[in-house]
Amino acid sequence: MRINKALFTYHAIQLRQSPATGVFLTCGWAAGVLLTFVVGQLFAANRAELTSLFTYLPWVMAVLIPTLAMPAATEARRGITERLATLPFTPLQRMFSRFIVLWALLGIWVLGFWPLVATLYYLGSPDTGPMLTGLFGTWLLAAPLLALSLIICLRAKSGVGGLLGAMAACAGLLALGTTTVGGWFAAVPGFGWLPSTAQATLLGAYQPFTVGLLNVSAIFFLTGATLFIIGLGSSSRRTRPQLPVTISGAVLLLIALIPSLSWWQIDTTADALHTPSPQSLEILRNLPSPVTYTLHVSQNNPDVPPSVLAAVSNMKTLLLHLRTMAPGKVQVKLSNADSSIAAAVIALQAGATEQPLPTGTTYFAALTAQVAENIATMPVITAERQPVQEYDLLTLTLKAQNQTPPHITVIAEDTAPTAWQNALGNSFTFSTVSAQQNLSEIPTNTAMVILPDNAVLPADTYQAVQTYLGGGGNLVVFANPLQPAAEDDTRPTKLLQNLGIIVPSNTIVADPSLATLAQQGNSGNTAYPYWLTLTQANVNLQLPFTLGASRVFMPQTAGVTTSPTQLPPHLTFSPILTTSAQGRVVGLEAYRTTPPSLATASLPAAAGPQVIAAMVSGALDPSATSTANAVVFGSTEWLTDASIAQAPANLTLFTNLLHYLSGQGALTSLRAKGATPRTLTKIESMANTIARQTAQTEQKIATRLNEVTLTLNNNPDNLASAQEEEFTLRQQLREVRQQTRHRLQSLENGLLLLNLALMPTLTGVLFFLQRRRQRKQAMSSQ
């Protein structure tokens, strides 16, 4: 199969001279940009990625590619078919030459989305790999759709008939890869196997490219489908079938369906999100017995949320990768819980949880791991846990291996389980002891002791903790700056002084540059400098457990200090969280008596960066066999439900710390893998800046509004003027809030218009220069 140069040149000239080419490119670019910005809500999603674009592009192509192939339907009427038939070209050459020209144009169209890529780089720090593979996959997906459209249009009796038929065929082929259509077919008796073949569809083959994978089987499938369609479509009643091309396409399709080939791929993501980490492989290869993973999934229910199906698909891909890379140690089974009542019963017996749906139906999405006779179950696979699925999988494996989770002793005033204890219950074993209870010693199986409320300890318990730490134990303390200290205090912060860690009492740390916006009733928002929102610039990323701590919220925190004279020489002091250079240390009395609206204005002068969380490591006792670690956080409120909701990275940081201290450093790196989302940092920075400026303006207006209201209540004689001023102030307050939204909306609209106009304008300029050059050549030849 060779490209005839004359035919290629003929079709290229026809395409270049056709005004429909520019219309096609402009409509295609406009559709992609509008769907990404408007329907995909690029700004609202706050993700520096082109996932929304790749979600809609296949359907855009299902509409636009038939219009590109439509002129082929009118060639017979214009006499072009008869003219080409008299030339020494085979039907395959005519078909393939036209296909290559149009496919090259589609490549130009795909490359024309570079302004979107540039926009993401302007707004944030996107991962380049998934964007490039997604665009490459889009071009490959266009090939079978183009081949099918050409075949239908060449055989159509009219241009409109060819256009509608090609659109329907392209949309139908794409729809076969959707979960909805798969669920419909699965409900038909005898078609229960169909959902498991979703990868053998155009959309199924396209999906790996959108997440940053260059998958060999996907490339073979799309290429084979294209060759198969071209080979079949180039034959007619008068000509023999193009067997070499058809057979080549069929062979590639069959090769693409080989299961082992589907895991030959290149992971182009910056964090290797789709490649099992070395820590996972080491754990699996060191297992004394092979582990058998069984996925219990409802495959025949079309109502299962797409996000859940994506999470299940990602888990299945991870399992098959592990099976390939740890041969003999991993076995994978897939059980369709909808195939029979027996399959559903088996899922329930394994510990799977039946999940209800709004439609009244239920579904299963669970995973079990079996090592020898021990079975551990993940009752439900959720979309929220997809970023840390590898971590969850290894945790499940260790549980199936009958390894006891690290034991943590919590000494607190309130023995009720906290939110963070419930969240970490699958990874650790917690035993909570009342702070009023006397402990003669810490249990020997304790991996660490946590003191979450800085409560006063009985003398025996205080001594037990001190002895445990001196023997190489791990201690985590949450300090409370609102607690006054006494000389005979037996709080943990007193114990930390022996390690050179000083948590000053009666003081609290403030930082106006890290202030968190707080709602102050009718007074609007105010930037509260005692609630600190820290970014990666304030986190010590040199510590192994701080990976993934992208945004930490520390409300009402104390400072953590030390000095060379206070720190014993055999200990190492490592800051974990530090404020900016605008940090201040404020007295407790001033903090309590200052209203939030005046908190920033009444702050003292900046005192430089303040450490608000730190760790001290070293051997406290020369006879100790292990290194002791003492970690202190300056706030007792940073792991409450409200704080975790404000900044989920709080729980990530704490979980990583617990794994690190309990000797499970490998799981720490797994949790951090892909845990930091790539967001639109410029938008976030701009929104925070605008919000702070708006909060200051709102506060001034609100303060004046309160004064006017007070005057109105105390002096009814000035009722008219006070009401008029009150109305004016409230109108100003509304206008300030509207301006905040308007500034961000203006940026979004400006970028949208730029993306819409840039490529059509450049294309128009190139066409104009091309026509001008042709006219000059024609005039010079005369």
XYZ file of C-alpha atoms in Angstrom, residues 224-645:
422
model
C -5.816 -2.048 13.041
C -9.359 -0.671 12.994
C -8.308 1.981 10.471
C -6.606 -0.507 8.137
C -9.498 -2.953 8.422
C -12.061 -0.283 7.467
C -9.929 1.019 4.594
C -9.344 -2.508 3.280
C -13.027 -3.401 3.336
C -14.169 -0.054 1.974
C -11.760 -0.020 -0.949
C -13.345 -3.153 -2.444
C -16.483 -3.218 -4.541
C -18.487 -5.619 -6.686
C -16.163 -5.010 -9.618
C -12.873 -5.189 -7.690
C -11.398 -7.809 -5.464
C -11.236 -7.166 -1.731
C -7.969 -5.581 -0.622
C -6.995 -8.688 1.314
C -3.482 -7.648 2.437
C -4.738 -4.431 4.017
C -7.847 -6.066 5.480
C -5.900 -8.987 6.904
C -3.224 -6.665 8.316
C -5.886 -4.669 10.118
C -7.562 -7.817 11.449
C -4.234 -9.179 12.705
C -3.475 -5.921 14.517
C -6.927 -5.992 16.100
C -6.391 -9.541 17.329
C -2.947 -8.703 18.684
C -4.394 -5.700 20.490
C -6.831 -7.994 22.310
C -4.056 -10.156 23.789
C -4.322 -9.450 27.555
C -0.585 -9.506 28.273
C 0.086 -6.921 25.564
C -2.248 -4.394 27.129
C 0.264 -3.755 29.922
C 3.068 -2.776 27.535
C 2.965 0.955 27.900
C 4.982 4.046 28.674
C 3.860 6.156 31.622
C 4.510 9.787 30.685
C 3.125 11.343 33.887
C 5.647 13.301 35.924
C 4.901 11.325 39.105
C 4.633 7.904 37.380
C 1.025 7.712 38.550
C 0.221 4.595 36.518
C 3.389 2.640 37.252
C 3.650 0.565 40.447
C 6.257 1.981 42.764
C 9.391 0.028 43.749
C 8.118 -0.090 47.339
C 4.979 -1.963 46.252
C 6.954 -4.456 44.196
C 9.406 -5.058 47.031
C 6.598 -5.768 49.494
C 4.873 -8.173 47.088
C 8.056 -9.984 46.078
C 8.923 -10.567 49.734
C 5.558 -12.141 50.559
C 5.955 -15.691 51.890
C 2.890 -16.816 49.896
C 1.254 -15.470 46.710
C -1.596 -13.005 47.147
C -4.877 -13.420 45.271
C -6.876 -10.268 44.604
C -10.563 -10.596 43.704
C -12.576 -7.664 42.386
C -16.299 -7.974 43.150
C -17.902 -5.515 40.732
C -21.403 -4.954 39.377
C -20.808 -4.961 35.637
C -24.397 -5.100 34.381
C -25.829 -2.065 36.195
C -25.883 1.041 33.946
C -26.669 3.272 36.953
C -23.262 2.854 38.588
C -21.651 6.326 38.735
C -18.948 6.856 36.097
C -16.538 8.032 38.807
C -16.867 4.672 40.555
C -16.341 2.797 37.288
C -13.223 4.873 36.656
C -11.914 4.049 40.133
C -12.583 0.339 39.587
C -10.907 0.444 36.187
C -7.883 2.159 37.696
C -7.687 -0.480 40.442
C -7.951 -3.281 37.884
C -5.163 -1.729 35.811
C -2.980 -1.447 38.913
C -3.592 -5.078 39.843
C -2.735 -6.348 36.379
C 0.420 -4.252 36.378
C 1.465 -5.796 39.673
C 0.742 -9.269 38.336
C 3.007 -8.626 35.369
C 5.830 -7.049 37.384
C 5.725 -9.488 40.313
C 5.238 -12.849 38.535
C 4.257 -15.749 40.720
C 3.354 -13.475 43.629
C 0.118 -11.866 42.395
C -3.044 -13.458 41.039
C -6.036 -11.423 39.884
C -9.656 -12.541 39.625
C -12.711 -10.618 38.462
C -16.141 -11.540 39.760
C -19.240 -10.010 38.172
C -21.564 -9.611 41.137
C -24.500 -9.098 38.740
C -23.997 -12.348 36.862
C -25.989 -14.442 39.345
C -27.400 -14.511 42.848
C -24.556 -16.810 43.879
C -21.988 -14.202 42.783
C -23.741 -11.527 44.869
C -23.830 -13.850 47.887
C -20.114 -14.563 47.494
C -19.422 -10.820 47.428
C -21.429 -10.312 50.627
C -19.707 -13.230 52.335
C -16.339 -11.758 51.386
C -17.240 -8.554 53.223
C -18.289 -6.363 50.285
C -20.781 -3.613 51.073
C -23.816 -3.223 48.841
C -24.045 0.413 47.789
C -27.491 1.989 47.166
C -28.231 4.215 44.168
C -30.829 6.988 43.749
C -32.573 4.838 41.117
C -33.406 2.239 43.772
C -30.830 -0.284 42.569
C -27.596 -1.307 44.285
C -24.105 -2.167 43.169
C -20.905 -3.802 44.404
C -17.397 -2.407 44.031
C -15.121 -4.214 46.462
C -11.722 -5.891 46.622
C -10.449 -8.826 48.647
C -6.862 -9.925 49.187
C -6.049 -13.480 50.248
C -2.659 -14.645 51.467
C -2.711 -18.353 52.406
C -5.884 -18.697 54.524
C -6.074 -15.070 55.596
C -8.513 -12.757 53.791
C -8.762 -8.979 54.081
C -11.505 -6.942 52.418
C -11.873 -3.426 51.069
C -15.689 -3.166 51.381
C -16.096 -0.440 48.771
C -13.884 1.155 46.120
C -14.616 4.881 46.027
C -13.656 7.615 43.599
C -12.395 9.760 46.469
C -9.683 7.208 47.293
C -8.504 6.788 43.697
C -5.389 8.981 44.141
C -4.172 6.709 46.967
C -5.345 3.342 45.641
C -1.840 1.879 45.603
C -1.479 2.784 49.276
C -4.865 1.233 50.102
C -3.960 -1.885 48.135
C -0.667 -2.418 49.975
C -2.336 -1.740 53.332
C -4.922 -4.390 52.466
C -2.166 -6.803 51.446
C -0.301 -6.368 54.720
C -3.543 -6.968 56.607
C -4.158 -10.162 54.606
C -0.622 -11.230 55.443
C -1.847 -11.132 59.037
C 0.562 -8.368 59.940
C -0.665 -6.493 62.966
C -1.090 -2.767 62.245
C 1.111 -0.475 64.325
C -0.278 0.047 67.822
C -0.679 3.632 68.962
C -1.469 4.698 72.522
C -3.528 7.890 72.781
C -3.660 9.662 76.163
C -6.440 12.242 76.182
C -9.046 13.810 78.415
C -11.839 12.595 76.130
C -11.562 8.886 75.304
C -14.192 8.965 72.544
C -12.741 8.121 69.089
C -11.847 11.220 67.125
C -12.389 11.853 63.428
C -8.762 11.170 62.597
C -8.792 7.928 64.582
C -11.810 6.716 62.613
C -10.208 7.740 59.338
C -6.994 5.846 60.118
C -8.615 2.795 61.716
C -7.688 0.522 58.801
C -3.996 1.409 58.984
C -3.372 1.622 62.738
C -4.656 0.157 65.987
C -5.538 2.818 68.560
C -6.011 2.370 72.284
C -7.185 5.486 74.106
C -6.357 5.985 77.775
C -7.900 8.671 79.943
C -5.525 11.433 80.965
C -6.727 10.993 84.548
C -5.711 7.339 84.630
C -2.417 6.352 86.217
C -0.109 4.375 83.924
C 2.902 2.702 85.427
C 4.319 1.974 81.980
C 3.531 2.309 78.309
C 2.581 -1.033 76.656
C 5.595 -2.668 75.042
C 3.891 -3.044 71.638
C 3.305 0.707 71.349
C 4.766 2.222 68.182
C 4.123 5.740 69.436
C 2.283 7.788 72.046
C -0.012 10.642 71.001
C -1.075 13.376 73.418
C -3.709 15.294 71.390
C -4.944 17.851 73.931
C -1.885 18.646 76.064
C -3.764 17.537 79.164
C -2.245 17.534 82.634
C -0.953 14.012 83.322
C -0.771 12.147 86.620
C 2.756 11.844 87.953
C 2.977 8.118 87.186
C 1.759 8.584 83.615
C 4.127 11.513 83.126
C 7.028 9.375 84.288
C 5.902 6.421 82.110
C 5.867 8.597 79.004
C 9.271 10.016 79.873
C 10.704 6.523 80.361
C 9.140 5.296 77.098
C 10.638 8.211 75.184
C 14.047 7.722 76.778
C 14.039 4.101 75.619
C 13.740 5.139 71.973
C 9.996 5.668 71.690
C 8.027 8.092 69.538
C 5.969 10.908 70.987
C 3.509 13.252 69.226
C 2.158 16.236 71.166
C -0.460 18.841 70.252
C 0.190 22.028 72.222
C -2.554 24.402 73.290
C -1.501 28.059 73.429
C -4.689 28.964 75.264
C -3.680 26.931 78.349
C -1.818 28.868 81.045
C 1.265 27.103 82.374
C 2.113 26.500 86.042
C 5.427 25.875 87.712
C 4.502 22.338 88.753
C 2.825 21.635 85.417
C 2.931 18.010 84.238
C 1.685 18.665 80.766
C 3.582 17.118 77.830
C 4.925 20.531 76.831
C 6.774 20.567 80.154
C 8.251 17.176 79.304
C 9.429 18.499 75.932
C 11.587 21.111 77.624
C 14.019 18.336 78.568
C 14.502 17.796 74.825
C 15.189 21.435 74.096
C 11.708 22.131 72.685
C 10.102 25.232 74.122
C 6.403 25.962 73.561
C 5.918 29.404 75.144
C 2.767 29.724 77.193
C 0.361 32.663 77.017
C 1.388 33.551 73.449
C -0.059 32.804 70.031
C 1.420 33.109 66.528
C -0.118 35.390 63.875
C 0.809 35.974 60.245
C -1.246 38.392 58.125
C 0.242 37.028 54.887
C -1.087 33.532 55.736
C -4.402 34.720 57.180
C -7.492 32.641 56.426
C -10.716 34.334 55.420
C -13.383 34.087 58.120
C -17.037 35.025 57.910
C -17.979 37.658 60.485
C -21.767 37.628 60.336
C -23.188 40.687 58.608
C -19.766 42.313 58.640
C -18.583 40.288 55.665
C -15.308 38.381 55.382
C -12.182 39.239 57.261
C -8.638 37.923 56.900
C -8.029 36.412 60.332
C -4.269 36.329 61.033
C -4.553 33.725 63.819
C -5.903 31.080 61.426
C -2.962 30.225 59.223
C -3.191 28.566 55.810
C 0.267 27.302 54.902
C 1.420 26.281 51.439
C 4.375 24.178 50.331
C 6.621 27.220 50.799
C 5.949 26.924 54.548
C 6.498 23.150 54.753
C 9.884 21.493 55.235
C 9.818 19.249 52.171
C 13.175 17.742 53.130
C 11.397 15.561 55.676
C 10.126 12.287 54.137
C 6.674 12.500 55.697
C 5.785 15.970 54.366
C 5.204 14.758 50.800
C 1.680 15.675 49.713
C 1.213 18.363 52.379
C 0.312 21.026 49.853
C -2.009 23.133 52.019
C -2.042 22.904 55.812
C -4.474 24.761 58.070
C -3.257 25.680 61.580
C -5.795 27.554 63.712
C -4.746 29.192 66.981
C -1.220 27.860 67.089
C 1.655 28.388 69.467
C 5.256 28.844 68.446
C 7.838 26.087 68.838
C 11.319 27.324 69.647
C 14.745 26.051 70.626
C 18.287 27.341 70.931
C 21.778 25.816 70.806
C 22.052 26.192 74.575
C 18.716 24.465 75.215
C 19.055 21.650 72.661
C 21.182 18.717 73.865
C 24.110 18.078 71.500
C 23.001 14.540 70.626
C 19.591 15.685 69.395
C 18.542 17.172 66.047
C 15.857 19.857 65.763
C 13.919 19.865 62.453
C 11.185 22.441 61.735
C 8.099 20.978 60.035
C 5.872 24.025 59.554
C 7.080 27.630 59.515
C 5.298 30.918 58.943
C 6.450 33.563 56.497
C 8.697 36.481 57.417
C 5.516 38.301 58.502
C 5.115 36.050 61.552
C 4.297 37.683 64.896
C 4.086 36.502 68.484
C 1.041 37.984 70.218
C 0.214 37.885 73.904
C -2.785 35.825 74.896
C -4.511 38.771 76.542
C -4.245 40.892 73.400
C -5.533 37.999 71.311
C -8.588 37.503 73.491
C -9.562 41.146 73.794
C -9.139 42.151 70.154
C -12.216 41.655 67.925
C -11.585 39.742 64.672
C -12.308 42.841 62.592
C -9.360 44.639 64.204
C -7.019 41.655 64.571
C -4.747 42.522 61.631
C -4.591 46.233 62.416
C -3.586 45.627 66.038
C -0.737 43.186 65.363
C 2.758 44.060 66.614
C 5.723 44.412 64.275
C 6.838 41.375 62.279
C 9.261 39.143 64.184
C 10.341 36.922 61.269
C 9.488 33.295 60.475
C 7.967 31.389 63.383
C 8.201 27.609 63.729
C 4.786 26.189 64.636
C 5.548 22.452 64.289
C 8.857 20.661 64.764
C 10.539 17.327 65.429
C 13.478 16.419 67.661
C 15.312 13.159 66.976
C 18.202 11.383 68.626
C 19.231 8.961 71.355
C 18.037 10.252 74.729
C 19.615 7.352 76.593
C 22.993 5.859 75.556
C 21.614 2.388 76.373
C 18.595 2.833 74.069
C 18.517 0.512 71.036
C 16.556 2.882 68.814
C 16.307 6.584 68.057
C 13.664 8.576 69.866
C 11.458 11.057 68.017
C 9.395 13.788 69.611
C 7.036 15.778 67.370
C 5.070 18.800 68.530
C 2.355 20.754 66.735
C 1.476 24.156 68.110
C -2.303 23.657 67.865
C -4.774 21.208 69.343
C -7.380 22.244 66.754
C -5.552 21.348 63.540
C -7.064 17.819 63.284
C -10.664 18.593 64.176
C -13.425 17.815 61.688
C -13.632 21.486 60.689
C -9.879 21.778 60.133
C -9.701 18.604 58.034
C -12.641 19.842 55.959
